[in-house]
Structures are given as C-alpha cells and as structure tokens.
PDB file of C-alpha atoms in Angstrom:
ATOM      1  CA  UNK T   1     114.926  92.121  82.910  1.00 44.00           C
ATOM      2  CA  UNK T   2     111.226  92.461  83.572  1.00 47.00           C
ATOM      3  CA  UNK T   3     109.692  94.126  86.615  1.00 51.00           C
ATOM      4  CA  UNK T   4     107.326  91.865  88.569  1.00 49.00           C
ATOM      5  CA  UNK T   5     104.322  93.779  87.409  1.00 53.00           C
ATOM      6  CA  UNK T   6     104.980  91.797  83.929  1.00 56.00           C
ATOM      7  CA  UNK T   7     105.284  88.370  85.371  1.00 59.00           C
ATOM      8  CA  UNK T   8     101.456  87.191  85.570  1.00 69.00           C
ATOM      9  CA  UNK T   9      99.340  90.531  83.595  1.00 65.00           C
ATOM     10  CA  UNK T  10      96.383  88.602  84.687  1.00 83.00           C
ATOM     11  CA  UNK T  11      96.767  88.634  88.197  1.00 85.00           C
ATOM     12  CA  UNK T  12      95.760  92.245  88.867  1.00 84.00           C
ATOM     13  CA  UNK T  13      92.926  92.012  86.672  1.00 88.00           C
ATOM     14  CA  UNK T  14      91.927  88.769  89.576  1.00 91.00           C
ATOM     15  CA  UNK T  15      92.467  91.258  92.019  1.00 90.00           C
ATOM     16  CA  UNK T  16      90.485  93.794  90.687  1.00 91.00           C
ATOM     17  CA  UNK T  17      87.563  91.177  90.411  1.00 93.00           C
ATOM     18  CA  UNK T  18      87.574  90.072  93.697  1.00 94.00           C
ATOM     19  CA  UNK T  19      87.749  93.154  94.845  1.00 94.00           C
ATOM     20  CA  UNK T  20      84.688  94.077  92.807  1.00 94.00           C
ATOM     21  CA  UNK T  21      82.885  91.114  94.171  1.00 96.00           C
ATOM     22  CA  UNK T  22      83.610  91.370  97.716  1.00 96.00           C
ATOM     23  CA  UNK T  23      83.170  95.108  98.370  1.00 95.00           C
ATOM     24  CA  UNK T  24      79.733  94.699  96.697  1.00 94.00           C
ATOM     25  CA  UNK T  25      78.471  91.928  98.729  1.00 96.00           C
ATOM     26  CA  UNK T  26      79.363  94.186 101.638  1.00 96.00           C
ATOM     27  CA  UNK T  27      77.474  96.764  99.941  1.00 95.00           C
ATOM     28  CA  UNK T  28      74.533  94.978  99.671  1.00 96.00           C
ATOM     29  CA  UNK T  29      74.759  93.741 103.090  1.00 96.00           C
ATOM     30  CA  UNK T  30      75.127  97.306 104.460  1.00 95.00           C
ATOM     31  CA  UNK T  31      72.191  98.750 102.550  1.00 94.00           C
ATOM     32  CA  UNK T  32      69.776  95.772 103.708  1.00 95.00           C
ATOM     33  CA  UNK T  33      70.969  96.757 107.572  1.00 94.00           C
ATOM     34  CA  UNK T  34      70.361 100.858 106.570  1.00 92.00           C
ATOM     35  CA  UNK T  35      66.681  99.590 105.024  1.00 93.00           C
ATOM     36  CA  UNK T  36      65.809  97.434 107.982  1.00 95.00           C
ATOM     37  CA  UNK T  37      66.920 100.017 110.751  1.00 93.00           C
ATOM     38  CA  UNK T  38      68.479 103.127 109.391  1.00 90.00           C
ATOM     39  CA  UNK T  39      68.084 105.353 113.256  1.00 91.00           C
ATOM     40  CA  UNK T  40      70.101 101.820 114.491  1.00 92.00           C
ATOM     41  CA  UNK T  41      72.571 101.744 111.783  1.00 91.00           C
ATOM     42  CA  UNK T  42      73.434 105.311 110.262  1.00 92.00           C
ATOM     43  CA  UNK T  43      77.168 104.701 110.654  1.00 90.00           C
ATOM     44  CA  UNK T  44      77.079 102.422 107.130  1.00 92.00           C
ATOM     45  CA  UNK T  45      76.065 105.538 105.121  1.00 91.00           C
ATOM     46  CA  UNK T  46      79.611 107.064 105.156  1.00 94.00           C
ATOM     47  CA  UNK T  47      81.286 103.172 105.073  1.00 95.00           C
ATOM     48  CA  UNK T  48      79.235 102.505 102.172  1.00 95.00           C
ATOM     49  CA  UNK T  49      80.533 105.889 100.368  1.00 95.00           C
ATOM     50  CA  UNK T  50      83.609 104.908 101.271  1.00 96.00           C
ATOM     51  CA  UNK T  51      83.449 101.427  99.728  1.00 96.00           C
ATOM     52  CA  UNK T  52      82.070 103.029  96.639  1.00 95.00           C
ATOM     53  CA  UNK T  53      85.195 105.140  96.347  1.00 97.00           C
ATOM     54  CA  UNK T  54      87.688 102.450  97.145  1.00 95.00           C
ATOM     55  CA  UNK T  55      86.062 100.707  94.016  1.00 95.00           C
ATOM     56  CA  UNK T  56      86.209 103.498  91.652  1.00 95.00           C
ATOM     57  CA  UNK T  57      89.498 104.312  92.554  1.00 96.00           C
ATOM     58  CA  UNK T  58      90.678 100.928  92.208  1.00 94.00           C
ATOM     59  CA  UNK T  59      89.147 100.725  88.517  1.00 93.00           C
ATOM     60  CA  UNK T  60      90.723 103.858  87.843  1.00 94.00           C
ATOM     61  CA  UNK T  61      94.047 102.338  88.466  1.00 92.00           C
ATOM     62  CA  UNK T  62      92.980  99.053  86.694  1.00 91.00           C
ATOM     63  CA  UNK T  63      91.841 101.633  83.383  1.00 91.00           C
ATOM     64  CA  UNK T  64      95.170 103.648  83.539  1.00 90.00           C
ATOM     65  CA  UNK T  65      97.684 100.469  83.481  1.00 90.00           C
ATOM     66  CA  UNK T  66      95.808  98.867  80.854  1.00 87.00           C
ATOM     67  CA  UNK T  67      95.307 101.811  78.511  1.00 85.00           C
ATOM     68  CA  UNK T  68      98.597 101.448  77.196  1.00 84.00           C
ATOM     69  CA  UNK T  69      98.512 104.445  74.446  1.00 88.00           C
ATOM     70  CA  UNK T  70      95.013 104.535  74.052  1.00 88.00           C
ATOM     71  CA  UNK T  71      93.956 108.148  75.352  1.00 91.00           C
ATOM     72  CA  UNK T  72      90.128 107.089  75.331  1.00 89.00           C
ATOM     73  CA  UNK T  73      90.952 104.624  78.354  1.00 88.00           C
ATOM     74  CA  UNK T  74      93.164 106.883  80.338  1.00 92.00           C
ATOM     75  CA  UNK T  75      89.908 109.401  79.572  1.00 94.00           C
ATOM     76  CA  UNK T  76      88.045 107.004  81.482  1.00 93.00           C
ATOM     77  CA  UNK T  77      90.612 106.564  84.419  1.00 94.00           C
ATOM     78  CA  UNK T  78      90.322 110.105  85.073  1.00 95.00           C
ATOM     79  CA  UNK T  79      86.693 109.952  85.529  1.00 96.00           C
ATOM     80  CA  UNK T  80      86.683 106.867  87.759  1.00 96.00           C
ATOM     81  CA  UNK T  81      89.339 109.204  90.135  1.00 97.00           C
ATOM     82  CA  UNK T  82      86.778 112.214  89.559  1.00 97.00           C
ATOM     83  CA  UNK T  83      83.980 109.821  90.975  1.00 97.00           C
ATOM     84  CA  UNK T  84      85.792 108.877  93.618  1.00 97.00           C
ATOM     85  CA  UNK T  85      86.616 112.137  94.614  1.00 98.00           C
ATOM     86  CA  UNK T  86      83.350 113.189  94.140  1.00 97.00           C
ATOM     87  CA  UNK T  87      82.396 110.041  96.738  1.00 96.00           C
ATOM     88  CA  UNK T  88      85.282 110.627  99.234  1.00 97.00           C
ATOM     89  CA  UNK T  89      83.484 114.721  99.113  1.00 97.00           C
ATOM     90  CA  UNK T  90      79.884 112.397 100.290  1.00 96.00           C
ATOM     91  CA  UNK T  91      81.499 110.465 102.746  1.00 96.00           C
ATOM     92  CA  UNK T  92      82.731 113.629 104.447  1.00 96.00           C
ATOM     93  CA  UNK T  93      79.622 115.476 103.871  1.00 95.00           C
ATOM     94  CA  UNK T  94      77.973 111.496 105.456  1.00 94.00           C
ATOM     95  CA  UNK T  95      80.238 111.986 107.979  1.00 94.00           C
ATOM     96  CA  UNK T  96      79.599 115.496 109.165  1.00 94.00           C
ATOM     97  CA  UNK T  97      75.652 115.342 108.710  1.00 92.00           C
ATOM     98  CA  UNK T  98      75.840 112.004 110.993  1.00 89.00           C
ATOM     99  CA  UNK T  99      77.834 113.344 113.781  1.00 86.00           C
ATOM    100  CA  UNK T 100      76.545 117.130 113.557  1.00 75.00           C
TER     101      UNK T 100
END
C-alpha cells in the first residue's frame, strides 16, 4: 500500500512552484512600496524577510524529499534551512530595529 505522498510525485513539485511564483510577486510588490515610501511603509522590511525564509525553507523541504540517497542534495537542504535561519535571525533583528 502506498502512502499518499506517492500518488501524484509531481504535485509537490507544483506546489513548490507556485509558491515560488507567488511569494516573489509579493516580494517585488513590497520592495517597490519600501522604494517609493520607506518612512510610510517600514513594516514590509521584516514581512519581506519573512517571505524570504518561508521560501528557503520550503526548498529545503522540496531538496530533502527529492534527494533520495544522494548526500550532495540533502547537503543542499541543509543550507537552504541554514539560510532561512539565518533570515528568520533578520526578521527579528527587522523587527526589533523597527519597533526600538
């Protein structure tokens, strides 16, 4: 019997990309609000760390259930979950310099 992970391998890789695609757009769309007025809108610096780490973490999941036995993948999961630790650290450190 095979879990429901197995049914349709495809279908988190779709995830992943729309995920990809839609967290950037909001990206973008953050940044041009922090370039227009930055005093007006210096809440989307932490939000957009945020995003960034959502994303790397979400690769990093994406890297470690594809690697199969291939250590040189599950390398590279590890260092999408040190960058988004590393970006969770910057939102905090957004966070603190925003509201301090």
């Amino acid at each position: 019997m095979q879990s429901s992970r197995s049914k349709n391998p495809r279908a988190f890789q779709n995830f992943v990309d729309m995920v990809h695609v839609i967290s950037c757009l909001v990206i973008v769309a953050l940044t041009v609000f922090l370039y227009i007025n930055p005093e007006r809108y210096i809440l989307f610096f932490p939000l957009v760390f945020l995003i960034s780490a959502g994303l790397n973490f979400i690769t990093a999941i994406y890297k470690w259930r594809t690697a199969g036995h291939r250590k040189s993948q599950k390398a590279k999961a590890v260092f999408f979950v040190l960058l988004g630790a590393a970006l969770c650290i910057l939102t905090v450190v957004s966070l603190v310099s925003v509201w301090g």
